[in-house]
Tab-separated table of C-alpha atoms and ligand atoms in Angstrom:
chain	number	residue	atom	x	y	z
A	1	MET	CA	64.536	120.409	154.410
A	2	GLN	CA	64.936	121.282	150.822
A	3	ILE	CA	67.212	118.832	148.962
A	4	LEU	CA	69.630	120.839	146.829
A	5	PRO	CA	71.102	119.521	143.578
A	6	LYS	CA	74.779	118.945	143.739
A	7	VAL	CA	77.254	121.184	141.713
A	8	LEU	CA	79.236	119.612	138.973
A	9	LYS	CA	82.922	120.303	139.452
A	10	LEU	CA	85.124	120.654	136.312
A	11	SER	CA	88.891	120.883	135.972
A	12	ALA	CA	90.275	124.316	134.714
A	13	GLY	CA	90.144	122.616	131.242
A	14	GLY	CA	86.399	121.844	131.513
A	15	MET	CA	86.667	118.188	132.091
A	16	PRO	CA	84.054	116.874	134.626
A	17	VAL	CA	85.659	115.487	137.787
A	18	ALA	CA	83.215	115.261	140.661
A	19	TRP	CA	80.045	116.166	142.232
A	20	VAL	CA	80.138	118.443	145.258
A	21	ASP	CA	77.553	119.476	147.738
A	22	TRP	CA	76.502	123.111	147.990
A	23	GLN	CA	78.552	123.554	151.124
A	24	ARG	CA	81.552	122.504	149.440
A	25	ALA	CA	80.665	124.667	146.433
A	26	VAL	CA	80.233	127.804	148.677
A	27	CYS	CA	83.645	127.155	150.241
A	28	LEU	CA	85.130	127.144	146.593
A	29	TYR	CA	83.511	130.359	145.817
A	30	MET	CA	84.675	131.948	149.266
A	31	ASP	CA	88.221	130.915	148.715
A	32	ASN	CA	88.054	132.330	145.051
A	33	LYS	CA	88.700	128.968	143.605
A	34	VAL	CA	85.909	129.110	141.120
A	35	LEU	CA	87.651	130.000	137.832
A	36	TRP	CA	84.525	130.046	135.470
A	37	GLU	CA	81.014	128.885	135.697
A	38	ALA	CA	78.482	127.313	133.194
A	39	GLY	CA	74.774	126.598	133.091
A	40	ALA	CA	71.963	128.980	132.754
A	41	GLU	CA	69.784	128.057	135.870
A	42	PRO	CA	71.547	128.922	139.173
A	43	ILE	CA	71.038	127.049	142.413
A	44	MET	CA	69.520	129.283	144.786
A	45	LEU	CA	70.533	128.942	148.419
A	46	ARG	CA	68.322	130.788	150.830
A	47	GLY	CA	69.686	132.055	154.092
A	48	GLY	CA	68.320	133.867	157.131
A	49	TRP	CA	66.037	136.887	157.124
A	50	ASN	CA	67.790	140.233	157.633
A	51	ARG	CA	66.092	141.946	160.638
A	52	GLU	CA	66.740	145.419	159.428
A	53	CYS	CA	65.514	145.327	155.742
A	54	GLY	CA	63.306	142.303	156.084
A	55	GLU	CA	64.941	140.544	153.271
A	56	ARG	CA	66.239	137.142	152.969
A	57	SER	CA	69.643	136.577	151.953
A	58	THR	CA	70.319	134.482	148.950
A	59	PHE	CA	73.280	133.015	147.316
A	60	ALA	CA	73.375	131.741	143.643
A	61	LEU	CA	75.483	128.923	142.740
A	62	SER	CA	76.180	127.899	139.218
A	63	PRO	CA	75.238	124.286	138.674
A	64	ILE	CA	78.566	123.828	136.780
A	65	ILE	CA	81.871	125.283	138.233
A	66	ALA	CA	85.617	125.010	137.003
A	67	VAL	CA	88.320	124.938	139.562
A	68	ASN	CA	91.882	124.309	139.546
A	69	ASP	CA	91.596	120.662	140.454
A	70	ARG	CA	94.705	118.400	140.977
A	71	SER	CA	92.802	115.348	139.798
A	72	ARG	CA	94.690	113.746	136.984
A	73	ILE	CA	91.872	111.321	136.296
A	74	TRP	CA	91.416	112.344	132.648
A	75	GLU	CA	95.117	112.346	131.809
A	76	GLN	CA	95.229	108.877	133.264
A	77	GLY	CA	92.521	107.512	130.926
A	78	GLY	CA	89.467	109.138	132.303
A	79	VAL	CA	88.036	106.008	134.070
A	80	PHE	CA	87.349	105.809	137.832
A	81	PRO	CA	88.612	102.645	139.801
A	82	LEU	CA	86.052	99.994	139.806
A	83	THR	CA	83.781	99.809	142.980
A	84	ARG	CA	80.503	97.967	143.852
A	85	ARG	CA	78.735	101.331	143.828
A	86	ARG	CA	79.912	102.408	140.357
A	87	LEU	CA	79.333	99.018	138.928
A	88	LEU	CA	75.733	99.172	140.159
A	89	ALA	CA	75.419	102.538	138.465
A	90	ARG	CA	76.864	101.393	135.207
A	91	ASP	CA	74.558	98.411	135.142
A	92	ARG	CA	71.504	100.518	136.135
A	93	SER	CA	70.776	98.408	139.168
A	94	LEU	CA	69.963	95.332	137.078
A	95	CYS	CA	71.214	91.889	136.993
A	96	LEU	CA	72.885	91.602	133.732
A	97	TYR	CA	71.550	88.029	133.251
A	98	CYS	CA	67.876	87.898	134.256
A	99	GLY	CA	67.272	91.715	134.104
A	100	GLY	CA	65.936	91.696	137.662
A	101	GLY	CA	66.528	94.595	139.885
A	102	VAL	CA	69.340	94.599	142.445
A	103	SER	CA	70.338	96.874	145.290
A	104	GLU	CA	73.822	97.639	146.905
A	105	SER	CA	73.087	94.990	149.478
A	106	THR	CA	71.671	92.343	147.130
A	107	MET	CA	74.003	92.690	144.113
A	108	THR	CA	76.776	90.379	143.498
A	109	ILE	CA	79.799	91.012	141.269
A	110	ASP	CA	79.994	88.353	138.479
A	111	HIS	CA	83.302	87.842	136.647
A	112	VAL	CA	82.119	87.018	133.142
A	113	LYS	CA	85.158	85.013	132.461
A	114	PRO	CA	85.603	83.507	135.892
A	115	ARG	CA	88.771	84.262	137.863
A	116	GLY	CA	89.439	80.496	137.957
A	117	GLN	CA	89.677	80.664	134.275
A	118	GLY	CA	92.110	83.639	134.101
A	119	GLY	CA	89.226	86.292	134.088
A	120	ARG	CA	90.478	89.658	135.465
A	121	HIS	CA	88.707	92.003	137.857
A	122	VAL	CA	88.456	94.764	135.388
A	123	TRP	CA	85.465	96.855	134.277
A	124	GLU	CA	85.299	95.017	130.935
A	125	ASN	CA	85.047	91.626	132.761
A	126	VAL	CA	82.428	92.366	135.512
A	127	VAL	CA	78.750	92.770	135.479
A	128	SER	CA	76.201	93.144	138.504
A	129	ALA	CA	74.258	89.965	138.972
A	130	CYS	CA	71.691	88.814	141.358
A	131	ARG	CA	72.695	86.073	143.836
A	132	ARG	CA	70.561	83.489	142.035
A	133	CYS	CA	72.166	84.028	138.506
A	134	ASN	CA	75.617	84.177	140.148
A	135	GLN	CA	75.175	80.901	141.768
A	136	ASP	CA	73.653	79.277	138.594
A	137	LYS	CA	76.465	80.453	136.546
A	138	GLY	CA	79.077	79.332	138.965
A	139	CYS	CA	82.605	78.874	137.804
A	140	ARG	CA	81.710	78.909	134.100
A	141	THR	CA	81.587	81.424	131.187
A	142	PRO	CA	78.062	82.574	130.035
A	143	GLU	CA	78.617	80.239	127.040
A	144	GLN	CA	79.463	77.341	129.227
A	145	ALA	CA	76.555	78.022	131.380
A	146	GLY	CA	74.081	78.574	128.602
A	147	MET	CA	73.397	82.099	129.885
A	148	THR	CA	73.094	85.434	127.877
A	149	LEU	CA	74.507	88.733	129.004
A	150	LEU	CA	72.032	91.719	128.468
A	151	ALA	CA	74.890	94.131	127.695
A	152	VAL	CA	78.510	94.057	126.902
A	153	PRO	CA	80.447	95.203	130.014
A	154	PHE	CA	82.606	98.257	129.371
A	155	ALA	CA	84.720	100.696	131.143
A	156	PRO	CA	82.572	103.867	131.846
A	157	ASN	CA	84.252	107.170	131.478
A	158	VAL	CA	84.208	109.544	134.469
A	159	ALA	CA	81.322	111.604	132.941
A	160	GLU	CA	79.303	108.512	132.408
A	161	ILE	CA	79.668	107.534	135.945
A	162	LEU	CA	78.769	111.051	137.368
A	163	LEU	CA	75.775	111.037	135.059
A	164	LEU	CA	74.539	107.562	136.149
A	165	SER	CA	75.527	108.078	139.823
A	166	GLY	CA	74.039	111.595	140.166
A	167	ARG	CA	70.890	112.304	141.974
A	168	HIS	CA	68.633	115.085	140.972
A	169	VAL	CA	70.919	115.953	137.946
A	170	LEU	CA	69.865	119.299	136.361
A	171	ALA	CA	69.291	119.698	132.721
A	172	ASP	CA	72.344	122.026	132.233
A	173	GLN	CA	74.466	119.459	134.085
A	174	MET	CA	73.083	116.530	132.033
A	175	ASP	CA	73.671	118.398	128.813
A	176	TYR	CA	77.329	119.102	129.822
A	177	LEU	CA	78.016	115.649	130.831
A	178	GLU	CA	76.306	113.983	127.761
A	179	GLN	CA	79.036	115.579	125.432
A	180	PHE	CA	81.400	112.949	126.942
A	181	VAL	CA	79.257	109.987	126.792
A	182	THR	CA	80.417	107.204	124.237
A	183	GLU	CA	77.650	105.765	122.148
A	184	ARG	CA	77.176	102.102	123.118
A	185	PRO	CA	74.707	99.571	122.042
A	186	PRO	CA	71.442	99.449	124.162
A	187	LEU	CA	70.621	96.708	126.681
A	188	ARG	CA	69.261	93.582	124.999
A	189	HIS	CA	65.877	92.491	126.375
B	1	LIG	ZN1	69.727	87.472	137.835
């Protein structure tokens, strides 16, 4: 079966809030919830063949739709709560000590300043790490352990997480989300 890209859902004011699958997007259209659309290339849904005229029904979804969303995420700072999956997306599935690849099942969450030394469980103090680096570092800071971080941990905004966690992100969606991306220093290698 064809894998369809997801639709980027915006608030009425144009702030990105979530990815929705095409079924959900169709419901939003049917319920007249779509306030405005953006993006040049529509996502075409193909339905069944019409027996009388021999034509196939199609439905064009805009890749970006604005709805009256009740989410207050941007008013509350525009940062999603920290989860393993989002952390993995932010750190691009890399161990931020050795640069090796990690997956959702193999990654560990390292507290840069260990919790035992008063480090908090917040975006700015956590990185994804492989099991080995996490064990080598133990209950020490990177300086105490003689280890170097490949990037400075930061709290990604909603648009950055959507960009990093999206699959098959379309060019229009990428352009839209990139307006909200904060410039950051690149990963050190
Ligand atoms: Zn590692």
